[in-house]
Amino acid sequence: MGKPSTEAYFTEILLCKNELNDTLNNLCRWMKDEHVDKNLVTQLDSAFIRKDPYGVVLIIAPWNYPIHLFLVPLIGAIAAGNCVIIKPSEITKNTEKLVAETLTCYLDSDCFAVVTAGVEETTKLLENKFDYIFFTGSPTVGRIIMEAAAKHLTPVTLELGGKNPCYVSDTCDVQNVARRVAWGRFFNAGQTCLAPDYLLCSLEMQEKLMPALRAAIVEFFGSNPKESPDFGRIVGDKQFRRIQALLRSGRVAIGGQTDEKERYIAPTVLADVLPSDPAMQEEVFGPILPIVVVANMDEAIDFINARPRPLAIYAFSCDCKVVNQVLERTSSGGFCGNDTLMHVTLSSLPFGGIGNSGLGKYHGKFTFDTFTHQRGCLHRNMGLETLNSVRYPPYTPQKQGLMTATLEIKRKGMCTLL
């Protein structure tokens, strides 16, 4: 992939270490029994939530961040006490080999295993019964995973993707928007499920953004991004040809150069893209930023809401009310105002999709909770049987009254309309 070393360090090392240290710092607290409120009948008893492991977990990782996207869920699965089978992506073969050869040096092979397999072998793997499946990849494969899991009633987390919209209002700092959007779109050569997939703005803002985006691309990657050590390549030939075909959308305003031998696609901005164009029919997952012109914020929100719910929505404006309107009137896995990608750096925030973009969440304590069965427990006193007699037959109105008095939850702050 020709991934720049800084991007590799940031995503594959630093964020993984952050997840690990956050877990080590807090695990003693996370795994403790969580005592809960009790009713009058159980005041002398112990009521708590026990944090149990699910059992044997399957983690299927993708190729775009091949270390981060297996190691972060693995940390939570281990912390929760599970055994794990890890299936790295066969597309990134060097990383797959590295994981298979080295992981057994650090983890007990009786509890943790790495499976190197292609599509056919993975299909066979999914015929086995697991206690939990964690999958990161496309919605198409996510449906296959969910169907296989359903045969065994296995719970799943599906970290998928989708077309993440980015709305830019007419009241914003154009240069700052351009730099933050360009960074998020072209990071890892656009092969990020969380990247802004397309931009929504007015025709006037599109004209303002073009020189600013061009300047940001030159600032980041120089006048010839092909020679930049800070711009990566597309992972494979199949993916290259798919992304290259999307260049036939709208008009190429910036970039557009390709080199199939190197699997290079220049940082590209497409202007005047129509909703019917190829780039708007699928997740781009490459260094191409389509711009769709809308009249105003309301039209942008309607455009977003008319499509499957994305993994993230981005909104840029100097007016906080505009950002909040986009947040309140849309639905997505996550949201970031006036920046891109940065919400993923906070382990205190859940990361996950909704609807077509995924099911479940993780990062920090959310990862531990994902791989934990929260077991409701009540440990009662063996004596004091007289207190229980009101629930036993034969039933009487008096017993029913006493049961109601001891078990009823009353609403607080009720008012009476006169």
Coordinates of C-alpha atoms in Angstrom, one line a residue:
M1 CA 0.0 0.0 0.0
G2 CA 3.0 2.3 0.3
K3 CA 1.6 3.6 3.5
P4 CA 3.5 6.6 4.8
S5 CA 5.4 5.8 8.0
T6 CA 3.7 8.5 10.0
E7 CA 0.2 7.3 9.0
A8 CA 1.2 3.7 9.8
Y9 CA 2.6 4.8 13.2
F10 CA -0.5 6.8 14.1
T11 CA -3.1 4.2 13.1
E12 CA -1.3 0.9 13.5
I13 CA 0.8 1.6 16.6
L14 CA -0.2 4.7 18.6
L15 CA -3.9 4.1 18.6
C16 CA -3.4 0.4 19.4
K17 CA -1.1 1.3 22.3
N18 CA -3.7 3.9 23.5
E19 CA -6.4 1.2 23.4
L20 CA -4.1 -1.2 25.3
N21 CA -3.0 1.3 28.0
D22 CA -6.6 2.5 28.5
T23 CA -7.7 -1.1 29.0
L24 CA -4.8 -1.9 31.4
N25 CA -5.5 1.3 33.3
N26 CA -9.1 0.6 33.8
L27 CA -9.6 -3.2 33.6
C28 CA -9.8 -3.7 37.4
R29 CA -12.7 -1.3 37.5
W30 CA -14.5 -2.5 34.4
M31 CA -14.5 -6.2 35.4
K32 CA -15.8 -5.7 38.9
D33 CA -19.4 -6.8 39.8
E34 CA -21.7 -3.9 39.3
H35 CA -24.1 -3.6 42.1
V36 CA -27.6 -2.4 41.2
D37 CA -30.6 -0.9 42.9
K38 CA -33.0 -3.2 44.8
N39 CA -36.7 -3.3 45.7
L40 CA -38.0 -3.5 49.2
V41 CA -38.2 -7.3 49.1
T42 CA -34.5 -7.8 48.2
Q43 CA -33.0 -5.1 50.5
L44 CA -31.2 -7.8 52.5
D45 CA -29.9 -9.6 49.4
S46 CA -27.1 -9.0 46.9
A47 CA -28.1 -7.9 43.3
F48 CA -25.3 -7.3 40.8
I49 CA -24.2 -7.6 37.2
R50 CA -21.4 -10.2 36.7
K51 CA -19.0 -9.6 33.7
D52 CA -18.7 -13.0 32.0
P53 CA -16.7 -13.7 28.8
Y54 CA -18.7 -15.0 25.9
G55 CA -16.3 -17.9 25.2
V56 CA -14.7 -18.4 21.8
V57 CA -14.7 -15.3 19.7
L58 CA -13.9 -15.0 15.9
I59 CA -12.4 -11.7 14.8
I60 CA -12.3 -11.2 11.0
A61 CA -10.1 -8.2 10.1
P62 CA -9.9 -6.2 6.8
W63 CA -6.9 -5.1 4.7
N64 CA -7.0 -1.3 5.0
Y65 CA -5.6 -1.1 8.6
P66 CA -4.5 -4.7 8.9
I67 CA -2.9 -4.4 12.4
H68 CA -5.2 -1.9 14.0
L69 CA -8.5 -3.5 13.0
F70 CA -7.6 -6.9 14.4
L71 CA -5.5 -5.8 17.4
V72 CA -8.0 -3.3 18.9
P73 CA -10.9 -5.8 19.1
L74 CA -8.4 -8.5 20.3
I75 CA -7.4 -6.4 23.2
G76 CA -11.0 -6.1 24.4
A77 CA -11.7 -9.8 23.8
I78 CA -8.7 -10.8 25.9
A79 CA -9.6 -8.3 28.6
A80 CA -13.1 -9.7 28.8
G81 CA -11.6 -13.3 29.2
N82 CA -12.4 -14.8 25.9
C83 CA -10.5 -17.3 23.7
V84 CA -10.0 -15.8 20.2
I85 CA -9.6 -17.0 16.6
I86 CA -8.1 -14.2 14.4
K87 CA -8.7 -14.2 10.7
P88 CA -6.4 -11.5 9.1
S89 CA -7.1 -10.3 5.6
E90 CA -5.6 -12.5 2.8
I91 CA -5.2 -9.4 0.6
T92 CA -2.4 -7.9 2.8
K93 CA -0.3 -11.0 2.6
N94 CA 2.8 -9.6 4.4
T95 CA 0.8 -8.6 7.4
E96 CA -1.1 -11.8 7.4
K97 CA 2.1 -13.8 7.5
L98 CA 3.5 -11.5 10.2
V99 CA 0.5 -12.0 12.4
A100 CA 0.4 -15.8 11.9
E101 CA 4.1 -16.2 12.7
T102 CA 4.5 -13.8 15.7
L103 CA 1.2 -13.9 17.6
T104 CA 1.8 -17.4 18.9
C105 CA 5.1 -16.1 20.4
Y106 CA 3.1 -13.9 22.7
L107 CA -0.2 -15.6 23.4
D108 CA -1.1 -19.1 24.6
S109 CA -1.8 -21.2 21.5
D110 CA -4.5 -23.2 23.5
C111 CA -6.6 -20.0 23.7
F112 CA -5.6 -17.9 20.7
A113 CA -5.1 -19.0 17.1
V114 CA -4.6 -17.3 13.7
V115 CA -6.3 -18.7 10.6
T116 CA -4.8 -17.7 7.3
A117 CA -7.5 -18.3 4.6
G118 CA -9.1 -17.0 1.5
V119 CA -12.8 -16.7 0.8
E120 CA -13.5 -20.4 0.4
E121 CA -11.7 -21.4 3.6
T122 CA -13.4 -18.5 5.5
T123 CA -16.8 -19.7 4.4
K124 CA -15.9 -23.2 5.8
L125 CA -14.7 -21.5 9.0
L126 CA -18.0 -19.7 9.4
E127 CA -19.8 -23.1 9.5
N128 CA -18.4 -23.6 13.0
K129 CA -20.2 -22.4 16.0
F130 CA -18.6 -19.4 17.7
D131 CA -19.9 -17.6 20.8
Y132 CA -19.3 -14.2 19.3
I133 CA -18.2 -12.9 15.8
F134 CA -16.6 -9.5 15.3
F135 CA -16.3 -8.5 11.6
T136 CA -14.9 -5.4 9.9
G137 CA -15.5 -5.1 6.2
S138 CA -18.1 -4.3 3.5
P139 CA -21.9 -4.4 4.0
T140 CA -22.1 -7.1 1.3
V141 CA -19.8 -9.5 3.2
G142 CA -21.4 -8.3 6.5
R143 CA -24.7 -9.8 5.4
I144 CA -23.0 -13.1 4.7
I145 CA -21.4 -13.1 8.1
M146 CA -24.7 -12.3 9.8
E147 CA -26.4 -15.1 7.9
A148 CA -23.8 -17.6 8.9
A149 CA -24.0 -16.4 12.6
A150 CA -27.8 -16.7 12.6
K151 CA -27.6 -20.4 12.0
H152 CA -26.0 -20.8 15.5
L153 CA -27.8 -17.8 17.0
T154 CA -24.3 -16.2 17.5
P155 CA -24.2 -12.5 18.4
V156 CA -22.2 -10.3 16.1
T157 CA -20.6 -6.9 15.8
L158 CA -20.4 -5.7 12.2
E159 CA -18.1 -2.7 11.5
L160 CA -19.0 -1.9 8.0
G161 CA -18.8 1.4 6.1
G162 CA -20.8 3.4 3.6
K163 CA -20.9 6.8 2.0
N164 CA -20.0 9.4 4.7
P165 CA -21.4 12.8 3.8
C166 CA -19.6 16.0 4.5
Y167 CA -21.7 19.2 4.5
V168 CA -19.9 22.6 4.2
S169 CA -22.0 25.6 4.9
D170 CA -21.4 29.0 3.3
T171 CA -20.2 30.4 6.6
C172 CA -16.9 28.8 7.3
D173 CA -13.1 29.2 7.1
V174 CA -12.6 27.9 3.6
Q175 CA -8.8 27.2 4.0
N176 CA -9.3 25.3 7.2
V177 CA -12.1 23.3 5.7
A178 CA -10.1 22.4 2.7
R179 CA -7.1 21.2 4.8
R180 CA -9.2 19.1 7.2
V181 CA -11.3 17.6 4.4
A182 CA -8.3 16.8 2.2
W183 CA -6.4 15.2 5.1
G184 CA -9.4 13.0 6.0
R185 CA -10.2 12.1 2.4
F186 CA -6.6 11.3 1.2
F187 CA -5.3 9.7 4.4
N188 CA -4.2 6.2 3.6
A189 CA -4.9 7.1 -0.1
G190 CA -8.6 7.3 0.8
Q191 CA -8.8 3.7 1.9
T192 CA -10.5 4.5 5.2
C193 CA -14.1 3.5 6.0
L194 CA -14.5 6.7 8.1
A195 CA -13.3 9.1 5.4
P196 CA -15.6 11.8 4.1
D197 CA -17.0 10.1 1.0
Y198 CA -18.5 13.1 -0.7
L199 CA -19.0 16.7 -0.1
L200 CA -22.3 18.7 -0.1
C201 CA -22.2 22.5 -0.6
S202 CA -23.6 25.3 -2.5
L203 CA -22.3 26.2 -6.0
E204 CA -20.7 29.3 -4.6
M205 CA -18.9 27.3 -1.9
Q206 CA -17.7 24.8 -4.5
E207 CA -16.0 27.5 -6.4
K208 CA -14.3 28.8 -3.3
L209 CA -13.2 25.4 -2.2
M210 CA -11.5 24.4 -5.4
P211 CA -8.4 26.7 -5.1
A212 CA -8.3 26.0 -1.4
L213 CA -8.4 22.2 -1.9
R214 CA -5.8 22.5 -4.7
A215 CA -3.5 24.4 -2.3
A216 CA -4.0 21.9 0.5
I217 CA -3.1 19.0 -1.8
V218 CA 0.1 20.8 -2.9
E219 CA 0.9 21.6 0.7
F220 CA 0.5 18.0 1.8
F221 CA 1.9 16.1 -1.2
G222 CA 3.8 18.6 -3.3
S223 CA 3.1 19.5 -7.0
N224 CA 3.5 15.8 -8.0
P225 CA 1.8 13.6 -5.3
K226 CA 3.1 10.5 -7.1
E227 CA 6.6 11.4 -5.9
S228 CA 5.5 12.2 -2.3
P229 CA 6.6 9.8 0.5
D230 CA 3.4 10.9 2.3
F231 CA 0.9 9.5 -0.2
G232 CA 0.1 5.8 -0.5
R233 CA -1.1 3.4 -3.2
I234 CA -4.2 1.4 -3.8
V235 CA -4.0 -2.1 -2.2
G236 CA -4.5 -4.2 -5.3
D237 CA -5.3 -4.3 -9.1
K238 CA -8.9 -5.2 -8.6
Q239 CA -9.5 -2.3 -6.2
F240 CA -7.5 0.1 -8.5
R241 CA -9.7 -0.6 -11.5
R242 CA -12.9 -0.2 -9.5
I243 CA -11.8 3.2 -8.2
Q244 CA -10.4 4.3 -11.6
A245 CA -13.9 3.7 -13.1
L246 CA -15.4 6.2 -10.7
L247 CA -13.4 9.0 -12.4
R248 CA -16.1 9.1 -15.0
S249 CA -18.3 11.0 -12.6
G250 CA -18.9 14.8 -12.9
R251 CA -15.8 16.6 -14.1
V252 CA -12.3 16.2 -12.8
A253 CA -11.4 19.6 -11.3
I254 CA -8.2 18.5 -9.5
G255 CA -6.0 15.5 -10.1
G256 CA -7.3 12.5 -12.0
Q257 CA -3.9 11.1 -13.0
T258 CA -3.5 7.3 -12.7
D259 CA -0.7 4.7 -13.1
E260 CA -2.0 1.2 -13.1
K261 CA 1.5 -0.3 -12.9
E262 CA 2.1 1.5 -9.6
R263 CA -1.6 1.3 -8.6
Y264 CA -1.4 5.1 -8.2
I265 CA -4.4 7.4 -8.3
A266 CA -3.7 11.1 -7.7
P267 CA -5.6 13.0 -5.0
T268 CA -8.7 13.9 -7.0
V269 CA -11.6 16.3 -6.7
L270 CA -14.7 15.8 -8.9
A271 CA -17.0 18.8 -9.3
D272 CA -20.6 19.0 -10.3
V273 CA -21.2 15.3 -9.5
L274 CA -24.8 14.1 -10.0
P275 CA -26.5 11.7 -7.6
S276 CA -26.8 9.3 -10.5
D277 CA -23.1 9.3 -11.3
P278 CA -21.0 6.1 -10.6
A279 CA -19.1 7.8 -7.7
M280 CA -22.4 8.2 -5.8
Q281 CA -23.6 4.6 -6.3
E282 CA -21.0 3.0 -4.0
E283 CA -18.5 3.8 -1.3
V284 CA -15.5 5.4 -3.0
F285 CA -12.8 4.0 -0.7
G286 CA -10.1 5.7 -2.6
P287 CA -8.4 9.2 -3.1
I288 CA -11.4 10.7 -4.9
L289 CA -13.6 13.4 -3.4
P290 CA -16.9 14.0 -5.3
I291 CA -18.7 17.3 -4.7
V292 CA -22.5 17.4 -5.0
V293 CA -24.1 20.9 -5.3
V294 CA -27.1 21.6 -3.0
A295 CA -29.0 24.9 -2.5
N296 CA -28.8 25.0 1.3
M297 CA -28.5 23.1 4.5
D298 CA -32.1 21.8 4.4
E299 CA -31.5 20.3 1.0
A300 CA -28.2 18.8 2.2
I301 CA -30.0 17.2 5.2
D302 CA -32.8 15.8 2.9
F303 CA -30.1 14.4 0.6
I304 CA -28.4 12.6 3.5
N305 CA -31.6 11.3 5.0
A306 CA -32.7 9.9 1.7
R307 CA -29.8 7.4 1.8
P308 CA -28.7 4.6 4.0
R309 CA -27.3 5.8 7.4
P310 CA -23.6 6.2 7.2
L311 CA -20.7 5.4 9.5
A312 CA -20.1 9.1 10.1
I313 CA -21.5 12.5 9.1
Y314 CA -19.3 15.6 9.0
A315 CA -20.5 19.2 9.1
F316 CA -18.4 22.4 8.7
S317 CA -19.7 25.9 9.7
C318 CA -18.6 28.9 11.8
D319 CA -22.2 28.9 13.0
C320 CA -22.6 26.3 15.8
K321 CA -26.4 26.3 15.1
V322 CA -25.8 24.9 11.6
V323 CA -23.5 22.1 12.9
N324 CA -26.1 21.2 15.6
Q325 CA -28.9 21.2 13.0
V326 CA -27.1 18.6 10.9
L327 CA -26.4 16.6 14.1
E328 CA -30.0 16.7 15.3
R329 CA -31.8 16.1 12.0
T330 CA -29.7 13.2 10.8
S331 CA -28.7 9.7 11.9
S332 CA -25.3 8.0 11.7
G333 CA -22.8 5.8 13.5
G334 CA -20.7 8.8 14.6
F335 CA -20.5 12.6 14.0
C336 CA -17.7 15.1 13.8
G337 CA -18.3 18.9 13.5
N338 CA -15.6 21.1 11.9
D339 CA -13.1 18.2 11.3
T340 CA -12.8 14.7 9.9
L341 CA -11.7 11.4 11.4
M342 CA -10.6 12.9 14.7
H343 CA -13.4 11.5 16.8
V344 CA -11.9 8.0 16.3
T345 CA -8.9 9.1 18.4
L346 CA -11.1 9.2 21.5
S347 CA -11.4 5.9 23.3
S348 CA -14.0 7.5 25.4
L349 CA -16.4 7.6 22.4
P350 CA -18.1 4.5 21.0
F351 CA -17.1 3.7 17.4
G352 CA -19.6 1.8 15.2
G353 CA -22.2 2.0 12.6
I354 CA -26.0 2.0 12.4
G355 CA -28.2 0.3 9.9
N356 CA -26.3 -0.3 6.6
S357 CA -23.0 1.0 8.2
G358 CA -22.9 -1.6 11.0
L359 CA -24.1 -3.1 14.2
G360 CA -22.5 -2.7 17.6
K361 CA -19.7 -0.5 18.9
Y362 CA -16.2 -0.7 20.3
H363 CA -13.1 1.3 21.5
G364 CA -12.1 1.7 25.1
K365 CA -14.6 0.3 27.6
F366 CA -17.1 -0.2 24.7
T367 CA -14.7 -2.9 23.4
F368 CA -14.7 -4.7 26.8
D369 CA -18.4 -4.4 27.0
T370 CA -18.8 -5.8 23.5
F371 CA -17.0 -9.0 24.4
T372 CA -18.7 -9.3 27.8
H373 CA -21.9 -11.0 28.7
Q374 CA -23.5 -8.9 31.4
R375 CA -25.0 -11.6 33.7
G376 CA -27.8 -10.4 35.9
C377 CA -27.4 -12.0 39.4
L378 CA -29.5 -12.0 42.6
H379 CA -28.1 -13.8 45.7
R380 CA -30.8 -14.2 48.3
N381 CA -30.7 -15.0 52.0
M382 CA -31.7 -18.6 52.8
G383 CA -33.6 -17.5 55.9
L384 CA -36.4 -14.9 56.5
E385 CA -38.9 -17.2 54.7
T386 CA -41.8 -15.3 56.3
L387 CA -41.1 -12.3 54.1
N388 CA -41.6 -14.6 51.0
S389 CA -45.0 -16.0 52.1
V390 CA -46.9 -13.1 50.4
R391 CA -45.9 -14.4 46.9
Y392 CA -47.0 -18.0 47.5
P393 CA -50.5 -19.4 46.8
P394 CA -53.2 -19.4 47.9
Y395 CA -53.4 -15.8 46.7
T396 CA -55.5 -13.2 48.5
P397 CA -56.2 -9.5 47.9
Q398 CA -54.2 -8.8 51.0
K399 CA -51.1 -10.6 49.6
Q400 CA -51.5 -8.8 46.3
G401 CA -51.5 -5.5 48.1
L402 CA -48.4 -6.4 50.1
M403 CA -46.6 -7.6 46.9
T404 CA -47.5 -4.4 45.1
A405 CA -46.2 -2.3 48.0
T406 CA -42.8 -4.1 48.1
L407 CA -42.3 -4.6 44.3
E408 CA -43.8 -1.5 42.7
I409 CA -41.7 1.2 41.1
K410 CA -43.4 4.6 41.4
R411 CA -42.9 7.4 39.0
K412 CA -41.1 10.4 40.5
G413 CA -42.4 13.9 40.2
M414 CA -45.8 13.1 39.0
C415 CA -48.2 16.0 38.6
T416 CA -52.0 16.2 38.4
L417 CA -53.6 18.2 35.6
L418 CA -56.5 20.2 37.1

